[in-house]
PDB file of C-alpha atoms in Angstrom:
ATOM      1  CA  MET A   1     -20.835 -72.633  48.084  1.00  0.00           C
ATOM      2  CA  LYS A   2     -17.189 -72.627  49.364  1.00  0.00           C
ATOM      3  CA  ILE A   3     -13.956 -70.993  47.716  1.00  0.00           C
ATOM      4  CA  LEU A   4     -10.686 -70.932  49.049  1.00  0.00           C
ATOM      5  CA  PHE A   5      -9.239 -67.291  47.310  1.00  0.00           C
ATOM      6  CA  LEU A   6      -4.598 -68.056  47.841  1.00  0.00           C
ATOM      7  CA  THR A   7      -2.876 -64.687  47.324  1.00  0.00           C
ATOM      8  CA  SER A   8      -0.031 -63.962  47.226  1.00  0.00           C
ATOM      9  CA  ARG A   9       0.691 -61.700  50.061  1.00  0.00           C
ATOM     10  CA  LEU A  10      -2.661 -60.755  52.550  1.00  0.00           C
ATOM     11  CA  PRO A  11      -5.272 -58.230  50.893  1.00  0.00           C
ATOM     12  CA  TYR A  12      -4.794 -55.671  53.465  1.00  0.00           C
ATOM     13  CA  PRO A  13      -4.175 -53.290  54.460  1.00  0.00           C
ATOM     14  CA  LEU A  14      -5.426 -51.531  50.955  1.00  0.00           C
ATOM     15  CA  ASP A  15      -1.590 -50.149  49.929  1.00  0.00           C
ATOM     16  CA  LYS A  16      -1.334 -52.258  46.261  1.00  0.00           C
ATOM     17  CA  GLY A  17      -3.683 -52.774  43.467  1.00  0.00           C
ATOM     18  CA  ASP A  18      -3.467 -56.765  44.185  1.00  0.00           C
ATOM     19  CA  LYS A  19      -4.640 -56.397  48.007  1.00  0.00           C
ATOM     20  CA  LEU A  20      -7.101 -54.138  46.703  1.00  0.00           C
ATOM     21  CA  ARG A  21      -8.632 -55.673  43.809  1.00  0.00           C
ATOM     22  CA  ALA A  22      -8.580 -59.082  46.335  1.00  0.00           C
ATOM     23  CA  PHE A  23     -10.523 -57.885  49.359  1.00  0.00           C
ATOM     24  CA  HIS A  24     -12.849 -56.183  47.428  1.00  0.00           C
ATOM     25  CA  GLN A  25     -13.721 -59.354  45.051  1.00  0.00           C
ATOM     26  CA  ILE A  26     -13.395 -61.531  48.697  1.00  0.00           C
ATOM     27  CA  LYS A  27     -16.226 -58.910  50.387  1.00  0.00           C
ATOM     28  CA  ALA A  28     -18.438 -59.519  46.736  1.00  0.00           C
ATOM     29  CA  LEU A  29     -18.469 -62.883  47.257  1.00  0.00           C
ATOM     30  CA  SER A  30     -18.713 -63.590  50.276  1.00  0.00           C
ATOM     31  CA  LYS A  31     -22.094 -62.622  49.584  1.00  0.00           C
ATOM     32  CA  TYR A  32     -22.520 -65.407  47.980  1.00  0.00           C
ATOM     33  CA  ALA A  33     -20.651 -67.743  48.975  1.00  0.00           C
ATOM     34  CA  ASN A  34     -18.074 -68.737  51.564  1.00  0.00           C
ATOM     35  CA  ILE A  35     -14.773 -67.473  51.449  1.00  0.00           C
ATOM     36  CA  TYR A  36     -11.626 -69.408  52.503  1.00  0.00           C
ATOM     37  CA  LEU A  37      -8.298 -66.810  52.704  1.00  0.00           C
ATOM     38  CA  ALA A  38      -5.140 -68.422  52.415  1.00  0.00           C
ATOM     39  CA  SER A  39      -1.467 -65.408  52.189  1.00  0.00           C
ATOM     40  CA  ILE A  40       1.547 -65.669  52.093  1.00  0.00           C
ATOM     41  CA  THR A  41       3.540 -63.136  54.389  1.00  0.00           C
ATOM     42  CA  GLU A  42       6.763 -62.962  55.053  1.00  0.00           C
ATOM     43  CA  ASN A  43       6.282 -60.809  58.752  1.00  0.00           C
ATOM     44  CA  ASP A  44       4.297 -60.886  61.699  1.00  0.00           C
ATOM     45  CA  THR A  45       0.938 -59.647  60.099  1.00  0.00           C
ATOM     46  CA  PRO A  46      -0.987 -57.681  62.361  1.00  0.00           C
ATOM     47  CA  LYS A  47      -3.915 -58.708  64.598  1.00  0.00           C
ATOM     48  CA  GLU A  48      -5.561 -55.316  63.068  1.00  0.00           C
ATOM     49  CA  HIS A  49      -5.333 -56.156  59.522  1.00  0.00           C
ATOM     50  CA  VAL A  50      -6.618 -59.969  59.806  1.00  0.00           C
ATOM     51  CA  ASP A  51      -9.214 -58.125  61.420  1.00  0.00           C
ATOM     52  CA  ALA A  52     -10.143 -55.649  58.367  1.00  0.00           C
ATOM     53  CA  LEU A  53     -10.756 -59.567  56.507  1.00  0.00           C
ATOM     54  CA  GLN A  54     -13.370 -61.129  58.665  1.00  0.00           C
ATOM     55  CA  PRO A  55     -16.396 -59.729  58.294  1.00  0.00           C
ATOM     56  CA  TYR A  56     -15.794 -61.477  55.013  1.00  0.00           C
ATOM     57  CA  LEU A  57     -14.432 -64.742  55.875  1.00  0.00           C
ATOM     58  CA  THR A  58     -14.805 -68.344  57.178  1.00  0.00           C
ATOM     59  CA  GLN A  59     -11.308 -69.374  57.997  1.00  0.00           C
ATOM     60  CA  CYS A  60      -8.212 -67.221  57.539  1.00  0.00           C
ATOM     61  CA  HIS A  61      -4.453 -68.624  57.429  1.00  0.00           C
ATOM     62  CA  LEU A  62      -1.230 -67.527  57.072  1.00  0.00           C
ATOM     63  CA  LEU A  63       1.427 -68.910  55.504  1.00  0.00           C
ATOM     64  CA  ARG A  64       4.751 -67.523  56.676  1.00  0.00           C
ATOM     65  CA  ILE A  65       7.481 -67.918  53.455  1.00  0.00           C
ATOM     66  CA  THR A  66      11.070 -67.670  54.210  1.00  0.00           C
ATOM     67  CA  ASN A  67      13.904 -65.561  53.457  1.00  0.00           C
ATOM     68  CA  MET A  68      15.812 -68.715  53.500  1.00  0.00           C
ATOM     69  CA  GLU A  69      12.908 -70.621  51.364  1.00  0.00           C
ATOM     70  CA  ARG A  70      12.713 -67.743  48.432  1.00  0.00           C
ATOM     71  CA  ILE A  71      16.578 -68.212  47.861  1.00  0.00           C
ATOM     72  CA  SER A  72      16.246 -71.815  47.495  1.00  0.00           C
ATOM     73  CA  SER A  73      13.214 -70.715  45.178  1.00  0.00           C
ATOM     74  CA  LEU A  74      14.886 -68.433  43.392  1.00  0.00           C
ATOM     75  CA  ALA A  75      17.753 -70.717  42.524  1.00  0.00           C
ATOM     76  CA  LYS A  76      16.234 -73.634  41.320  1.00  0.00           C
ATOM     77  CA  ALA A  77      14.404 -70.829  38.932  1.00  0.00           C
ATOM     78  CA  LEU A  78      17.636 -70.414  37.244  1.00  0.00           C
ATOM     79  CA  GLY A  79      18.177 -73.192  35.841  1.00  0.00           C
ATOM     80  CA  SER A  80      14.440 -73.234  34.611  1.00  0.00           C
ATOM     81  CA  LYS A  81      11.805 -71.895  32.690  1.00  0.00           C
ATOM     82  CA  LEU A  82       9.725 -70.882  36.057  1.00  0.00           C
ATOM     83  CA  PRO A  83       8.936 -66.863  36.194  1.00  0.00           C
ATOM     84  CA  PHE A  84      11.459 -65.396  39.386  1.00  0.00           C
ATOM     85  CA  GLN A  85       8.281 -63.524  40.043  1.00  0.00           C
ATOM     86  CA  THR A  86       6.875 -67.629  41.021  1.00  0.00           C
ATOM     87  CA  ALA A  87       9.842 -68.347  42.037  1.00  0.00           C
ATOM     88  CA  TRP A  88       9.910 -65.877  44.626  1.00  0.00           C
ATOM     89  CA  PHE A  89       6.640 -66.941  46.205  1.00  0.00           C
ATOM     90  CA  TYR A  90       6.917 -70.619  45.844  1.00  0.00           C
ATOM     91  CA  SER A  91       7.603 -72.594  49.068  1.00  0.00           C
ATOM     92  CA  PRO A  92       7.159 -76.392  48.776  1.00  0.00           C
ATOM     93  CA  THR A  93       6.265 -76.223  52.905  1.00  0.00           C
ATOM     94  CA  ILE A  94       4.118 -73.531  52.096  1.00  0.00           C
ATOM     95  CA  HIS A  95       2.227 -76.614  48.763  1.00  0.00           C
ATOM     96  CA  GLU A  96       2.217 -79.069  51.693  1.00  0.00           C
ATOM     97  CA  HIS A  97       0.766 -77.220  54.153  1.00  0.00           C
ATOM     98  CA  MET A  98      -2.050 -75.767  50.980  1.00  0.00           C
ATOM     99  CA  LYS A  99      -3.037 -79.320  50.416  1.00  0.00           C
ATOM    100  CA  GLU A 100      -3.393 -80.173  53.614  1.00  0.00           C
ATOM    101  CA  VAL A 101      -6.061 -77.027  54.082  1.00  0.00           C
ATOM    102  CA  ILE A 102      -7.414 -77.716  50.748  1.00  0.00           C
ATOM    103  CA  ALA A 103      -8.692 -81.328  51.873  1.00  0.00           C
ATOM    104  CA  ASP A 104      -9.683 -80.030  55.383  1.00  0.00           C
ATOM    105  CA  ILE A 105     -12.345 -77.645  53.525  1.00  0.00           C
ATOM    106  CA  GLN A 106     -12.759 -79.428  50.905  1.00  0.00           C
ATOM    107  CA  PRO A 107     -13.677 -76.246  48.643  1.00  0.00           C
ATOM    108  CA  ASP A 108     -16.446 -76.395  45.359  1.00  0.00           C
ATOM    109  CA  VAL A 109     -13.834 -73.248  44.232  1.00  0.00           C
ATOM    110  CA  ILE A 110     -10.190 -72.306  44.239  1.00  0.00           C
ATOM    111  CA  PHE A 111      -9.583 -68.795  43.169  1.00  0.00           C
ATOM    112  CA  VAL A 112      -5.977 -67.976  43.043  1.00  0.00           C
ATOM    113  CA  GLN A 113      -4.991 -65.032  42.313  1.00  0.00           C
ATOM    114  CA  LEU A 114      -1.565 -63.688  39.878  1.00  0.00           C
ATOM    115  CA  ALA A 115       0.023 -66.164  37.580  1.00  0.00           C
ATOM    116  CA  ARG A 116       2.693 -66.183  40.491  1.00  0.00           C
ATOM    117  CA  MET A 117       0.661 -68.464  42.489  1.00  0.00           C
ATOM    118  CA  ALA A 118      -0.156 -70.639  39.462  1.00  0.00           C
ATOM    119  CA  GLU A 119       3.139 -73.060  41.049  1.00  0.00           C
ATOM    120  CA  TYR A 120       0.493 -74.129  43.589  1.00  0.00           C
ATOM    121  CA  ARG A 121      -1.037 -76.633  41.566  1.00  0.00           C
ATOM    122  CA  PHE A 122      -3.247 -79.309  43.552  1.00  0.00           C
ATOM    123  CA  ASP A 123      -5.575 -82.119  42.269  1.00  0.00           C
ATOM    124  CA  PHE A 124      -8.175 -81.693  43.388  1.00  0.00           C
ATOM    125  CA  ASP A 125     -12.050 -82.319  42.141  1.00  0.00           C
ATOM    126  CA  SER A 126     -11.868 -78.054  43.216  1.00  0.00           C
ATOM    127  CA  ILE A 127     -13.157 -75.643  40.138  1.00  0.00           C
ATOM    128  CA  LYS A 128      -9.698 -73.425  39.876  1.00  0.00           C
ATOM    129  CA  VAL A 129     -10.032 -70.210  38.356  1.00  0.00           C
ATOM    130  CA  ILE A 130      -6.823 -68.210  38.729  1.00  0.00           C
ATOM    131  CA  ASP A 131      -7.182 -63.970  37.875  1.00  0.00           C
ATOM    132  CA  TYR A 132      -4.324 -62.494  35.963  1.00  0.00           C
ATOM    133  CA  MET A 133      -5.016 -59.216  36.979  1.00  0.00           C
ATOM    134  CA  ASP A 134      -2.704 -57.579  35.113  1.00  0.00           C
ATOM    135  CA  ALA A 135       0.623 -58.315  31.898  1.00  0.00           C
ATOM    136  CA  PHE A 136       3.314 -58.665  34.301  1.00  0.00           C
ATOM    137  CA  GLY A 137       5.100 -60.118  31.724  1.00  0.00           C
ATOM    138  CA  VAL A 138       4.801 -56.964  29.804  1.00  0.00           C
ATOM    139  CA  GLY A 139       5.952 -54.758  32.706  1.00  0.00           C
ATOM    140  CA  MET A 140       8.803 -56.738  32.861  1.00  0.00           C
ATOM    141  CA  GLU A 141       9.969 -55.553  29.185  1.00  0.00           C
ATOM    142  CA  ARG A 142       8.980 -52.418  28.802  1.00  0.00           C
ATOM    143  CA  ARG A 143      11.212 -52.152  32.627  1.00  0.00           C
ATOM    144  CA  ALA A 144      13.824 -54.365  30.107  1.00  0.00           C
ATOM    145  CA  SER A 145      14.365 -51.593  27.489  1.00  0.00           C
ATOM    146  CA  ILE A 146      14.477 -48.792  29.445  1.00  0.00           C
ATOM    147  CA  SER A 147      17.920 -50.678  31.935  1.00  0.00           C
ATOM    148  CA  LYS A 148      20.987 -51.273  31.534  1.00  0.00           C
ATOM    149  CA  GLY A 149      23.403 -53.737  32.354  1.00  0.00           C
ATOM    150  CA  LEU A 150      22.129 -56.971  34.984  1.00  0.00           C
ATOM    151  CA  SER A 151      19.091 -55.744  35.683  1.00  0.00           C
ATOM    152  CA  GLN A 152      18.212 -55.389  31.698  1.00  0.00           C
ATOM    153  CA  TRP A 153      19.849 -59.164  31.337  1.00  0.00           C
ATOM    154  CA  LEU A 154      17.350 -60.119  34.735  1.00  0.00           C
ATOM    155  CA  TYR A 155      14.157 -57.723  33.667  1.00  0.00           C
ATOM    156  CA  LYS A 156      14.768 -60.314  30.331  1.00  0.00           C
ATOM    157  CA  ILE A 157      14.647 -63.374  32.514  1.00  0.00           C
TER     158      ILE A 157
END
């Protein structure tokens, strides 16, 4: 079985909850399937971070997003119902690259971590799974309730 695991950041080092969860899911699933990882990055990734994942991966694809792509995506989100969190991690260039990766791998399962990656929709016959992991919207509501001014408005959006 081939599983393509999509994350909004490389799941190493283990310094955030989403990375910790993805790392251990990948580690566990690698006992039963070939794991192909595609992670969005914004900076150069230290080799040792990728090396820490290698024992569990068949392939690793680092997909670089630029600040300009992020700004452009956020600007487009202002005029739509697309959540900022999703727009922040979306790039049409990365989307096209992911389509190529999927066509090449032909995974049985596409596992998407977090709703922020849901905009990367694919028209492939693979089983698709999304791990919402947390209630991001609830966290934003709570932040809005204790914030003031522009911050409060942004959290409400």
